[in-house]
Amino acid sequence: MSKNVGSNNKANNFALQDKIFGYSTQFFALLVLVTLVGIVASLFMGSWQTLTQTGPKFFVTDTWDPVRNLYGGMAPLWGTIITATIALIIGVPVSFGIAVFLTEMCPPALKRPLGTAVELLAAIPSIIYGMWGLFIFAPLFAETLQPLMINTLGQIPVIGVVFQGTPNGFGVFTAGVILSVMVIPFIASVMRDVFDTTPPILKESAYGLGATTWEVVWNVVLPYTKAGVIGGIMLGLGRALGETMAVTFVIGNAYNISAKLFEPGNSIASSLANEFNEASDPAHLSALITLGLTLFVLSFCVLAASRWMLAALSKREGKRT
């Protein structure tokens, strides 16, 4: 009789613990949702003055003059998109090469040290990247690589205008290069981890049929891990879109829209970092918060696009089978 009572008490305790655990996890999940809603609501409230008084014109004008209370967010939005695009154009191929080398061709003795070194790059604070870009990369870029690009790529018809400008080392292109260095460890680490999840039997079968390393990676590894690869790229893109201090150091901080990548520019994050503490006028503060809301919406659109891309790839696979 006492054994049955003890068993019932244990069962009741386990059931109570399960309920407490279930309610706790539900609370934490709802807390994230409530926090997100609160952030969005605060952004909308803060930007309401700009959204109602300026309206859509805010996103298509590049005038930013706090003295005359004229604010247009097109220049920071342009700088954000261009620098993030440059970062991905440089960072994704390099990250892919690093991941392929570490998973397919790296000697066992070097695999762990190189993998650790790549991960350590992600631990470097962004302000250190900014200082490196300001004191080391920008002067070196202005003296060597930038004049070379102007004299070679800048002379190509049509696209040459992109690589023209004053060789001072600062500008949108420099910010994009610094961002590419910052996103490489994130993308490369994710790619390496997902590449390692590919079943060895699939790769061994391909090698057994005479496939080269590139054919194995392109036809076996990438199709098997495409969801993780896209997730890693989107993680890097999110880092590039929201990076603040490193970009602020090297982008030039000028409200300027130009096809010339060597000209100074601005990004949403650098605009907020430079002016938020000095924004005493309500219209100025509202314009800056509107830039923050724009960055949030842009990040949300990137996430939605990645989800749509994954869904389209999965649907295409279903049609093939």
PDB file of C-alpha atoms in Angstrom:
ATOM      1  CA  MET A   1       0.000   0.000   0.000  1.00  0.00           C
ATOM      2  CA  SER A   2       2.808   2.398   0.950  1.00  0.00           C
ATOM      3  CA  LYS A   3       4.594   1.584  -2.329  1.00  0.00           C
ATOM      4  CA  ASN A   4       1.528   2.569  -4.327  1.00  0.00           C
ATOM      5  CA  VAL A   5       1.235   5.826  -2.410  1.00  0.00           C
ATOM      6  CA  GLY A   6       4.917   6.579  -3.004  1.00  0.00           C
ATOM      7  CA  SER A   7       4.552   5.834  -6.716  1.00  0.00           C
ATOM      8  CA  ASN A   8       1.542   8.127  -6.966  1.00  0.00           C
ATOM      9  CA  ASN A   9       3.412  10.913  -5.188  1.00  0.00           C
ATOM     10  CA  LYS A  10       6.333  10.548  -7.585  1.00  0.00           C
ATOM     11  CA  ALA A  11       3.995  10.591 -10.570  1.00  0.00           C
ATOM     12  CA  ASN A  12       2.307  13.731  -9.233  1.00  0.00           C
ATOM     13  CA  ASN A  13       5.669  15.391  -8.682  1.00  0.00           C
ATOM     14  CA  PHE A  14       6.758  14.532 -12.217  1.00  0.00           C
ATOM     15  CA  ALA A  15       3.499  15.880 -13.623  1.00  0.00           C
ATOM     16  CA  LEU A  16       3.908  19.096 -11.611  1.00  0.00           C
ATOM     17  CA  GLN A  17       7.487  19.465 -12.834  1.00  0.00           C
ATOM     18  CA  ASP A  18       6.363  18.946 -16.424  1.00  0.00           C
ATOM     19  CA  LYS A  19       3.709  21.644 -16.034  1.00  0.00           C
ATOM     20  CA  ILE A  20       6.177  24.079 -14.506  1.00  0.00           C
ATOM     21  CA  PHE A  21       8.690  23.355 -17.265  1.00  0.00           C
ATOM     22  CA  GLY A  22       6.045  23.723 -19.973  1.00  0.00           C
ATOM     23  CA  TYR A  23       4.738  27.024 -18.601  1.00  0.00           C
ATOM     24  CA  SER A  24       8.312  28.340 -18.175  1.00  0.00           C
ATOM     25  CA  THR A  25       9.293  27.610 -21.770  1.00  0.00           C
ATOM     26  CA  GLN A  26       5.994  29.083 -22.978  1.00  0.00           C
ATOM     27  CA  PHE A  27       6.664  32.222 -20.930  1.00  0.00           C
ATOM     28  CA  PHE A  28      10.139  32.648 -22.418  1.00  0.00           C
ATOM     29  CA  ALA A  29       8.795  32.170 -25.954  1.00  0.00           C
ATOM     30  CA  LEU A  30       6.019  34.695 -25.381  1.00  0.00           C
ATOM     31  CA  LEU A  31       8.529  37.083 -23.786  1.00  0.00           C
ATOM     32  CA  VAL A  32      10.480  37.142 -27.049  1.00  0.00           C
ATOM     33  CA  LEU A  33       7.302  37.878 -28.992  1.00  0.00           C
ATOM     34  CA  VAL A  34       6.241  40.623 -26.579  1.00  0.00           C
ATOM     35  CA  THR A  35       9.714  42.179 -26.751  1.00  0.00           C
ATOM     36  CA  LEU A  36       9.589  42.176 -30.544  1.00  0.00           C
ATOM     37  CA  VAL A  37       6.150  43.777 -30.570  1.00  0.00           C
ATOM     38  CA  GLY A  38       7.340  46.375 -28.069  1.00  0.00           C
ATOM     39  CA  ILE A  39      10.359  47.267 -30.206  1.00  0.00           C
ATOM     40  CA  VAL A  40       8.247  47.622 -33.343  1.00  0.00           C
ATOM     41  CA  ALA A  41       5.655  49.701 -31.497  1.00  0.00           C
ATOM     42  CA  SER A  42       8.300  52.022 -30.035  1.00  0.00           C
ATOM     43  CA  LEU A  43       9.865  52.493 -33.467  1.00  0.00           C
ATOM     44  CA  PHE A  44       6.516  53.363 -35.003  1.00  0.00           C
ATOM     45  CA  MET A  45       5.697  55.786 -32.180  1.00  0.00           C
ATOM     46  CA  GLY A  46       9.079  57.461 -32.439  1.00  0.00           C
ATOM     47  CA  SER A  47       8.909  57.796 -36.212  1.00  0.00           C
ATOM     48  CA  TRP A  48       5.251  58.841 -36.357  1.00  0.00           C
ATOM     49  CA  GLN A  49       6.065  62.533 -36.813  1.00  0.00           C
ATOM     50  CA  THR A  50       8.263  61.850 -39.839  1.00  0.00           C
ATOM     51  CA  LEU A  51       5.891  59.295 -41.333  1.00  0.00           C
ATOM     52  CA  THR A  52       2.919  61.662 -41.098  1.00  0.00           C
ATOM     53  CA  GLN A  53       4.588  64.956 -41.992  1.00  0.00           C
ATOM     54  CA  THR A  54       7.100  63.818 -44.619  1.00  0.00           C
ATOM     55  CA  GLY A  55       5.522  60.539 -45.670  1.00  0.00           C
ATOM     56  CA  PRO A  56       6.972  58.398 -48.470  1.00  0.00           C
ATOM     57  CA  LYS A  57       9.037  61.370 -49.621  1.00  0.00           C
ATOM     58  CA  PHE A  58      11.421  60.585 -46.757  1.00  0.00           C
ATOM     59  CA  PHE A  59      12.604  57.425 -48.515  1.00  0.00           C
ATOM     60  CA  VAL A  60      13.186  58.959 -51.957  1.00  0.00           C
ATOM     61  CA  THR A  61      14.991  62.195 -51.088  1.00  0.00           C
ATOM     62  CA  ASP A  62      18.628  62.565 -50.083  1.00  0.00           C
ATOM     63  CA  THR A  63      18.491  65.978 -48.399  1.00  0.00           C
ATOM     64  CA  TRP A  64      19.575  65.853 -44.759  1.00  0.00           C
ATOM     65  CA  ASP A  65      19.699  69.326 -43.235  1.00  0.00           C
ATOM     66  CA  PRO A  66      18.904  69.555 -39.495  1.00  0.00           C
ATOM     67  CA  VAL A  67      19.215  73.354 -39.622  1.00  0.00           C
ATOM     68  CA  ARG A  68      16.245  73.646 -42.011  1.00  0.00           C
ATOM     69  CA  ASN A  69      14.467  70.551 -40.651  1.00  0.00           C
ATOM     70  CA  LEU A  70      14.743  68.779 -44.010  1.00  0.00           C
ATOM     71  CA  TYR A  71      15.282  65.055 -43.729  1.00  0.00           C
ATOM     72  CA  GLY A  72      15.545  62.391 -46.403  1.00  0.00           C
ATOM     73  CA  GLY A  73      16.677  58.856 -45.721  1.00  0.00           C
ATOM     74  CA  MET A  74      17.629  57.767 -49.219  1.00  0.00           C
ATOM     75  CA  ALA A  75      21.382  58.378 -48.806  1.00  0.00           C
ATOM     76  CA  PRO A  76      21.790  56.241 -45.647  1.00  0.00           C
ATOM     77  CA  LEU A  77      19.561  53.550 -47.145  1.00  0.00           C
ATOM     78  CA  TRP A  78      21.648  53.551 -50.333  1.00  0.00           C
ATOM     79  CA  GLY A  79      24.884  53.315 -48.364  1.00  0.00           C
ATOM     80  CA  THR A  80      23.554  50.465 -46.239  1.00  0.00           C
ATOM     81  CA  ILE A  81      22.498  48.398 -49.241  1.00  0.00           C
ATOM     82  CA  ILE A  82      25.677  49.046 -51.247  1.00  0.00           C
ATOM     83  CA  THR A  83      28.104  48.299 -48.408  1.00  0.00           C
ATOM     84  CA  ALA A  84      26.236  45.108 -47.496  1.00  0.00           C
ATOM     85  CA  THR A  85      26.218  44.045 -51.150  1.00  0.00           C
ATOM     86  CA  ILE A  86      29.968  44.607 -51.456  1.00  0.00           C
ATOM     87  CA  ALA A  87      30.501  42.638 -48.250  1.00  0.00           C
ATOM     88  CA  LEU A  88      28.571  39.654 -49.613  1.00  0.00           C
ATOM     89  CA  ILE A  89      30.203  39.805 -53.057  1.00  0.00           C
ATOM     90  CA  ILE A  90      33.612  39.531 -51.408  1.00  0.00           C
ATOM     91  CA  GLY A  91      32.729  37.525 -48.312  1.00  0.00           C
ATOM     92  CA  VAL A  92      30.595  34.694 -49.712  1.00  0.00           C
ATOM     93  CA  PRO A  93      33.158  33.290 -52.215  1.00  0.00           C
ATOM     94  CA  VAL A  94      35.965  33.592 -49.659  1.00  0.00           C
ATOM     95  CA  SER A  95      33.852  31.912 -46.979  1.00  0.00           C
ATOM     96  CA  PHE A  96      32.868  29.156 -49.391  1.00  0.00           C
ATOM     97  CA  GLY A  97      36.509  28.537 -50.249  1.00  0.00           C
ATOM     98  CA  ILE A  98      37.474  28.412 -46.578  1.00  0.00           C
ATOM     99  CA  ALA A  99      34.671  25.980 -45.769  1.00  0.00           C
ATOM    100  CA  VAL A 100      35.482  23.692 -48.706  1.00  0.00           C
ATOM    101  CA  PHE A 101      39.173  23.654 -47.845  1.00  0.00           C
ATOM    102  CA  LEU A 102      38.550  22.879 -44.171  1.00  0.00           C
ATOM    103  CA  THR A 103      36.063  20.089 -44.883  1.00  0.00           C
ATOM    104  CA  GLU A 104      37.456  18.490 -48.035  1.00  0.00           C
ATOM    105  CA  MET A 105      41.130  19.281 -48.593  1.00  0.00           C
ATOM    106  CA  CYS A 106      42.734  20.504 -45.368  1.00  0.00           C
ATOM    107  CA  PRO A 107      45.389  18.233 -43.788  1.00  0.00           C
ATOM    108  CA  PRO A 108      44.171  16.878 -40.414  1.00  0.00           C
ATOM    109  CA  ALA A 109      47.008  18.616 -38.563  1.00  0.00           C
ATOM    110  CA  LEU A 110      45.865  22.048 -39.828  1.00  0.00           C
ATOM    111  CA  LYS A 111      42.108  21.560 -39.695  1.00  0.00           C
ATOM    112  CA  ARG A 112      41.619  22.417 -36.027  1.00  0.00           C
ATOM    113  CA  PRO A 113      44.066  25.386 -35.857  1.00  0.00           C
ATOM    114  CA  LEU A 114      42.668  26.978 -39.026  1.00  0.00           C
ATOM    115  CA  GLY A 115      39.077  26.410 -37.932  1.00  0.00           C
ATOM    116  CA  THR A 116      39.816  27.987 -34.556  1.00  0.00           C
ATOM    117  CA  ALA A 117      41.535  30.944 -36.212  1.00  0.00           C
ATOM    118  CA  VAL A 118      38.486  31.595 -38.402  1.00  0.00           C
ATOM    119  CA  GLU A 119      36.187  31.452 -35.386  1.00  0.00           C
ATOM    120  CA  LEU A 120      38.445  33.832 -33.440  1.00  0.00           C
ATOM    121  CA  LEU A 121      37.893  36.457 -36.125  1.00  0.00           C
ATOM    122  CA  ALA A 122      34.235  36.555 -35.086  1.00  0.00           C
ATOM    123  CA  ALA A 123      35.268  37.343 -31.503  1.00  0.00           C
ATOM    124  CA  ILE A 124      37.092  40.550 -32.449  1.00  0.00           C
ATOM    125  CA  PRO A 125      35.008  43.613 -31.433  1.00  0.00           C
ATOM    126  CA  SER A 126      33.706  45.700 -34.283  1.00  0.00           C
ATOM    127  CA  ILE A 127      35.463  48.809 -33.021  1.00  0.00           C
ATOM    128  CA  ILE A 128      38.791  46.997 -33.456  1.00  0.00           C
ATOM    129  CA  TYR A 129      37.910  46.350 -37.088  1.00  0.00           C
ATOM    130  CA  GLY A 130      37.058  50.024 -37.406  1.00  0.00           C
ATOM    131  CA  MET A 131      40.382  51.115 -35.917  1.00  0.00           C
ATOM    132  CA  TRP A 132      42.241  48.683 -38.166  1.00  0.00           C
ATOM    133  CA  GLY A 133      40.373  50.048 -41.166  1.00  0.00           C
ATOM    134  CA  LEU A 134      41.033  53.650 -40.151  1.00  0.00           C
ATOM    135  CA  PHE A 135      44.735  53.445 -39.305  1.00  0.00           C
ATOM    136  CA  ILE A 136      45.984  50.510 -41.405  1.00  0.00           C
ATOM    137  CA  PHE A 137      43.727  49.552 -44.291  1.00  0.00           C
ATOM    138  CA  ALA A 138      42.516  52.991 -45.444  1.00  0.00           C
ATOM    139  CA  PRO A 139      46.013  54.558 -45.807  1.00  0.00           C
ATOM    140  CA  LEU A 140      47.356  51.413 -47.487  1.00  0.00           C
ATOM    141  CA  PHE A 141      44.332  51.255 -49.764  1.00  0.00           C
ATOM    142  CA  ALA A 142      44.727  54.929 -50.731  1.00  0.00           C
ATOM    143  CA  GLU A 143      48.416  54.554 -51.574  1.00  0.00           C
ATOM    144  CA  THR A 144      48.405  51.277 -53.478  1.00  0.00           C
ATOM    145  CA  LEU A 145      45.218  49.439 -54.428  1.00  0.00           C
ATOM    146  CA  GLN A 146      42.873  52.370 -54.972  1.00  0.00           C
ATOM    147  CA  PRO A 147      45.039  54.199 -57.572  1.00  0.00           C
ATOM    148  CA  LEU A 148      45.607  50.868 -59.312  1.00  0.00           C
ATOM    149  CA  MET A 149      41.868  50.203 -59.522  1.00  0.00           C
ATOM    150  CA  ILE A 150      41.212  53.731 -60.779  1.00  0.00           C
ATOM    151  CA  ASN A 151      43.813  53.393 -63.529  1.00  0.00           C
ATOM    152  CA  THR A 152      42.661  49.935 -64.618  1.00  0.00           C
ATOM    153  CA  LEU A 153      39.054  49.129 -63.748  1.00  0.00           C
ATOM    154  CA  GLY A 154      38.162  52.814 -63.790  1.00  0.00           C
ATOM    155  CA  GLN A 155      39.017  53.039 -67.485  1.00  0.00           C
ATOM    156  CA  ILE A 156      36.553  50.347 -68.562  1.00  0.00           C
ATOM    157  CA  PRO A 157      33.597  51.845 -70.470  1.00  0.00           C
ATOM    158  CA  VAL A 158      30.246  52.063 -68.637  1.00  0.00           C
ATOM    159  CA  ILE A 159      31.228  50.178 -65.470  1.00  0.00           C
ATOM    160  CA  GLY A 160      34.447  52.166 -65.057  1.00  0.00           C
ATOM    161  CA  VAL A 161      32.594  55.015 -63.335  1.00  0.00           C
ATOM    162  CA  VAL A 162      32.029  52.721 -60.355  1.00  0.00           C
ATOM    163  CA  PHE A 163      35.788  52.583 -59.699  1.00  0.00           C
ATOM    164  CA  GLN A 164      36.501  56.267 -60.056  1.00  0.00           C
ATOM    165  CA  GLY A 165      36.921  58.916 -57.391  1.00  0.00           C
ATOM    166  CA  THR A 166      39.470  60.537 -55.149  1.00  0.00           C
ATOM    167  CA  PRO A 167      41.999  58.030 -53.774  1.00  0.00           C
ATOM    168  CA  ASN A 168      41.726  59.032 -50.116  1.00  0.00           C
ATOM    169  CA  GLY A 169      41.153  55.527 -48.736  1.00  0.00           C
ATOM    170  CA  PHE A 170      37.727  56.252 -47.272  1.00  0.00           C
ATOM    171  CA  GLY A 171      34.331  55.651 -48.793  1.00  0.00           C
ATOM    172  CA  VAL A 172      31.628  53.131 -49.490  1.00  0.00           C
ATOM    173  CA  PHE A 173      33.982  50.570 -51.023  1.00  0.00           C
ATOM    174  CA  THR A 174      36.311  50.645 -48.013  1.00  0.00           C
ATOM    175  CA  ALA A 175      33.364  50.135 -45.677  1.00  0.00           C
ATOM    176  CA  GLY A 176      32.209  47.199 -47.788  1.00  0.00           C
ATOM    177  CA  VAL A 177      35.658  45.587 -47.646  1.00  0.00           C
ATOM    178  CA  ILE A 178      35.816  45.977 -43.857  1.00  0.00           C
ATOM    179  CA  LEU A 179      32.336  44.461 -43.575  1.00  0.00           C
ATOM    180  CA  SER A 180      33.385  41.535 -45.768  1.00  0.00           C
ATOM    181  CA  VAL A 181      36.230  40.755 -43.364  1.00  0.00           C
ATOM    182  CA  MET A 182      33.752  40.888 -40.487  1.00  0.00           C
ATOM    183  CA  VAL A 183      31.144  38.585 -42.040  1.00  0.00           C
ATOM    184  CA  ILE A 184      33.599  35.994 -43.369  1.00  0.00           C
ATOM    185  CA  PRO A 185      34.046  34.162 -40.026  1.00  0.00           C
ATOM    186  CA  PHE A 186      30.277  33.903 -39.501  1.00  0.00           C
ATOM    187  CA  ILE A 187      29.495  32.612 -42.985  1.00  0.00           C
ATOM    188  CA  ALA A 188      32.559  30.343 -43.146  1.00  0.00           C
ATOM    189  CA  SER A 189      31.854  28.786 -39.744  1.00  0.00           C
ATOM    190  CA  VAL A 190      28.243  28.028 -40.629  1.00  0.00           C
ATOM    191  CA  MET A 191      29.200  26.627 -44.034  1.00  0.00           C
ATOM    192  CA  ARG A 192      31.894  24.445 -42.521  1.00  0.00           C
ATOM    193  CA  ASP A 193      29.528  23.047 -39.893  1.00  0.00           C
ATOM    194  CA  VAL A 194      26.769  22.258 -42.389  1.00  0.00           C
ATOM    195  CA  PHE A 195      29.237  20.772 -44.882  1.00  0.00           C
ATOM    196  CA  ASP A 196      30.346  18.384 -42.131  1.00  0.00           C
ATOM    197  CA  THR A 197      26.760  17.132 -41.794  1.00  0.00           C
ATOM    198  CA  THR A 198      26.847  15.626 -45.290  1.00  0.00           C
ATOM    199  CA  PRO A 199      26.832  11.816 -44.909  1.00  0.00           C
ATOM    200  CA  PRO A 200      30.293  10.482 -45.855  1.00  0.00           C
ATOM    201  CA  ILE A 201      28.711   7.671 -47.860  1.00  0.00           C
ATOM    202  CA  LEU A 202      27.267  10.187 -50.328  1.00  0.00           C
ATOM    203  CA  LYS A 203      30.629  11.813 -50.952  1.00  0.00           C
ATOM    204  CA  GLU A 204      32.449   8.466 -51.079  1.00  0.00           C
ATOM    205  CA  SER A 205      29.956   7.198 -53.636  1.00  0.00           C
ATOM    206  CA  ALA A 206      30.556  10.247 -55.819  1.00  0.00           C
ATOM    207  CA  TYR A 207      34.319   9.875 -55.532  1.00  0.00           C
ATOM    208  CA  GLY A 208      33.945   6.204 -56.369  1.00  0.00           C
ATOM    209  CA  LEU A 209      32.186   7.137 -59.601  1.00  0.00           C
ATOM    210  CA  GLY A 210      35.151   9.313 -60.582  1.00  0.00           C
ATOM    211  CA  ALA A 211      33.855  12.728 -59.513  1.00  0.00           C
ATOM    212  CA  THR A 212      36.338  15.487 -58.745  1.00  0.00           C
ATOM    213  CA  THR A 213      36.350  17.399 -55.489  1.00  0.00           C
ATOM    214  CA  TRP A 214      34.547  20.319 -57.121  1.00  0.00           C
ATOM    215  CA  GLU A 215      31.891  18.014 -58.576  1.00  0.00           C
ATOM    216  CA  VAL A 216      31.346  16.406 -55.183  1.00  0.00           C
ATOM    217  CA  VAL A 217      30.976  19.783 -53.497  1.00  0.00           C
ATOM    218  CA  TRP A 218      28.728  21.251 -56.203  1.00  0.00           C
ATOM    219  CA  ASN A 219      26.524  18.218 -56.886  1.00  0.00           C
ATOM    220  CA  VAL A 220      26.452  16.464 -53.504  1.00  0.00           C
ATOM    221  CA  VAL A 221      27.456  18.708 -50.605  1.00  0.00           C
ATOM    222  CA  LEU A 222      25.728  21.928 -51.665  1.00  0.00           C
ATOM    223  CA  PRO A 223      22.347  20.355 -52.545  1.00  0.00           C
ATOM    224  CA  TYR A 224      22.354  18.488 -49.234  1.00  0.00           C
ATOM    225  CA  THR A 225      23.244  21.558 -47.148  1.00  0.00           C
ATOM    226  CA  LYS A 226      21.677  24.411 -49.116  1.00  0.00           C
ATOM    227  CA  ALA A 227      19.363  25.423 -46.265  1.00  0.00           C
ATOM    228  CA  GLY A 228      22.281  25.845 -43.882  1.00  0.00           C
ATOM    229  CA  VAL A 229      24.365  27.646 -46.508  1.00  0.00           C
ATOM    230  CA  ILE A 230      21.599  30.149 -47.202  1.00  0.00           C
ATOM    231  CA  GLY A 231      21.115  30.590 -43.466  1.00  0.00           C
ATOM    232  CA  GLY A 232      24.802  31.360 -43.022  1.00  0.00           C
ATOM    233  CA  ILE A 233      24.744  33.897 -45.844  1.00  0.00           C
ATOM    234  CA  MET A 234      21.696  35.586 -44.354  1.00  0.00           C
ATOM    235  CA  LEU A 235      23.418  35.661 -40.966  1.00  0.00           C
ATOM    236  CA  GLY A 236      26.339  37.466 -42.562  1.00  0.00           C
ATOM    237  CA  LEU A 237      24.009  39.830 -44.400  1.00  0.00           C
ATOM    238  CA  GLY A 238      22.254  40.680 -41.151  1.00  0.00           C
ATOM    239  CA  ARG A 239      25.608  41.469 -39.563  1.00  0.00           C
ATOM    240  CA  ALA A 240      26.576  43.646 -42.524  1.00  0.00           C
ATOM    241  CA  LEU A 241      23.299  45.580 -42.528  1.00  0.00           C
ATOM    242  CA  GLY A 242      23.409  46.440 -38.845  1.00  0.00           C
ATOM    243  CA  GLU A 243      27.123  47.028 -38.308  1.00  0.00           C
ATOM    244  CA  THR A 244      27.798  50.426 -36.782  1.00  0.00           C
ATOM    245  CA  MET A 245      31.201  51.385 -35.446  1.00  0.00           C
ATOM    246  CA  ALA A 246      33.417  49.744 -38.066  1.00  0.00           C
ATOM    247  CA  VAL A 247      31.441  51.411 -40.855  1.00  0.00           C
ATOM    248  CA  THR A 248      31.382  54.762 -39.074  1.00  0.00           C
ATOM    249  CA  PHE A 249      35.178  54.832 -38.957  1.00  0.00           C
ATOM    250  CA  VAL A 250      35.787  54.369 -42.697  1.00  0.00           C
ATOM    251  CA  ILE A 251      32.686  55.234 -44.738  1.00  0.00           C
ATOM    252  CA  GLY A 252      33.282  58.989 -44.737  1.00  0.00           C
ATOM    253  CA  ASN A 253      29.963  59.934 -43.071  1.00  0.00           C
ATOM    254  CA  ALA A 254      28.622  62.118 -45.869  1.00  0.00           C
ATOM    255  CA  TYR A 255      24.972  62.172 -46.966  1.00  0.00           C
ATOM    256  CA  ASN A 256      25.875  61.447 -50.528  1.00  0.00           C
ATOM    257  CA  ILE A 257      24.472  59.191 -53.262  1.00  0.00           C
ATOM    258  CA  SER A 258      27.005  58.406 -55.948  1.00  0.00           C
ATOM    259  CA  ALA A 259      27.728  55.605 -58.374  1.00  0.00           C
ATOM    260  CA  LYS A 260      31.406  56.013 -57.512  1.00  0.00           C
ATOM    261  CA  LEU A 261      32.275  53.522 -54.801  1.00  0.00           C
ATOM    262  CA  PHE A 262      35.361  55.460 -53.714  1.00  0.00           C
ATOM    263  CA  GLU A 263      33.308  58.506 -52.727  1.00  0.00           C
ATOM    264  CA  PRO A 264      32.327  59.008 -49.058  1.00  0.00           C
ATOM    265  CA  GLY A 265      28.844  57.948 -48.042  1.00  0.00           C
ATOM    266  CA  ASN A 266      26.758  57.011 -45.068  1.00  0.00           C
ATOM    267  CA  SER A 267      24.739  54.106 -43.726  1.00  0.00           C
ATOM    268  CA  ILE A 268      21.720  53.911 -41.470  1.00  0.00           C
ATOM    269  CA  ALA A 269      23.734  52.544 -38.568  1.00  0.00           C
ATOM    270  CA  SER A 270      26.515  55.128 -38.913  1.00  0.00           C
ATOM    271  CA  SER A 271      23.959  57.957 -39.153  1.00  0.00           C
ATOM    272  CA  LEU A 272      22.373  56.838 -35.904  1.00  0.00           C
ATOM    273  CA  ALA A 273      25.753  56.520 -34.199  1.00  0.00           C
ATOM    274  CA  ASN A 274      26.875  59.967 -35.307  1.00  0.00           C
ATOM    275  CA  GLU A 275      23.743  61.993 -34.613  1.00  0.00           C
ATOM    276  CA  PHE A 276      21.481  60.283 -32.111  1.00  0.00           C
ATOM    277  CA  ASN A 277      23.076  61.816 -29.014  1.00  0.00           C
ATOM    278  CA  GLU A 278      22.944  65.301 -30.542  1.00  0.00           C
ATOM    279  CA  ALA A 279      19.366  65.121 -31.811  1.00  0.00           C
ATOM    280  CA  SER A 280      17.598  67.589 -29.517  1.00  0.00           C
ATOM    281  CA  ASP A 281      14.937  68.673 -32.001  1.00  0.00           C
ATOM    282  CA  PRO A 282      11.883  66.349 -32.100  1.00  0.00           C
ATOM    283  CA  ALA A 283      11.848  66.338 -35.913  1.00  0.00           C
ATOM    284  CA  HIS A 284      15.513  65.351 -36.047  1.00  0.00           C
ATOM    285  CA  LEU A 285      15.007  62.600 -33.478  1.00  0.00           C
ATOM    286  CA  SER A 286      11.945  61.304 -35.304  1.00  0.00           C
ATOM    287  CA  ALA A 287      13.889  61.167 -38.584  1.00  0.00           C
ATOM    288  CA  LEU A 288      16.633  59.122 -36.951  1.00  0.00           C
ATOM    289  CA  ILE A 289      14.124  56.718 -35.425  1.00  0.00           C
ATOM    290  CA  THR A 290      12.540  56.391 -38.863  1.00  0.00           C
ATOM    291  CA  LEU A 291      15.948  55.314 -40.161  1.00  0.00           C
ATOM    292  CA  GLY A 292      16.005  52.690 -37.407  1.00  0.00           C
ATOM    293  CA  LEU A 293      12.560  51.507 -38.446  1.00  0.00           C
ATOM    294  CA  THR A 294      13.756  51.341 -42.050  1.00  0.00           C
ATOM    295  CA  LEU A 295      16.694  49.155 -41.027  1.00  0.00           C
ATOM    296  CA  PHE A 296      14.329  46.875 -39.110  1.00  0.00           C
ATOM    297  CA  VAL A 297      12.016  46.520 -42.103  1.00  0.00           C
ATOM    298  CA  LEU A 298      14.995  45.906 -44.389  1.00  0.00           C
ATOM    299  CA  SER A 299      16.265  43.122 -42.123  1.00  0.00           C
ATOM    300  CA  PHE A 300      12.785  41.626 -41.985  1.00  0.00           C
ATOM    301  CA  CYS A 301      12.562  41.651 -45.783  1.00  0.00           C
ATOM    302  CA  VAL A 302      15.929  39.882 -46.010  1.00  0.00           C
ATOM    303  CA  LEU A 303      14.711  37.190 -43.618  1.00  0.00           C
ATOM    304  CA  ALA A 304      11.444  36.817 -45.524  1.00  0.00           C
ATOM    305  CA  ALA A 305      13.320  36.546 -48.819  1.00  0.00           C
ATOM    306  CA  SER A 306      15.545  33.804 -47.423  1.00  0.00           C
ATOM    307  CA  ARG A 307      12.493  31.865 -46.198  1.00  0.00           C
ATOM    308  CA  TRP A 308      10.839  32.238 -49.590  1.00  0.00           C
ATOM    309  CA  MET A 309      14.008  31.075 -51.320  1.00  0.00           C
ATOM    310  CA  LEU A 310      14.224  27.968 -49.140  1.00  0.00           C
ATOM    311  CA  ALA A 311      10.550  27.200 -49.731  1.00  0.00           C
ATOM    312  CA  ALA A 312      11.006  27.570 -53.489  1.00  0.00           C
ATOM    313  CA  LEU A 313      14.014  25.248 -53.447  1.00  0.00           C
ATOM    314  CA  SER A 314      12.109  22.645 -51.428  1.00  0.00           C
ATOM    315  CA  LYS A 315       9.160  22.859 -53.805  1.00  0.00           C
ATOM    316  CA  ARG A 316      11.432  22.431 -56.794  1.00  0.00           C
ATOM    317  CA  GLU A 317      12.967  19.345 -55.213  1.00  0.00           C
ATOM    318  CA  GLY A 318       9.504  17.911 -54.697  1.00  0.00           C
ATOM    319  CA  LYS A 319       8.710  18.360 -58.409  1.00  0.00           C
ATOM    320  CA  ARG A 320      11.948  16.644 -59.395  1.00  0.00           C
ATOM    321  CA  THR A 321      11.180  13.588 -57.296  1.00  0.00           C
TER     322      THR A 321
END
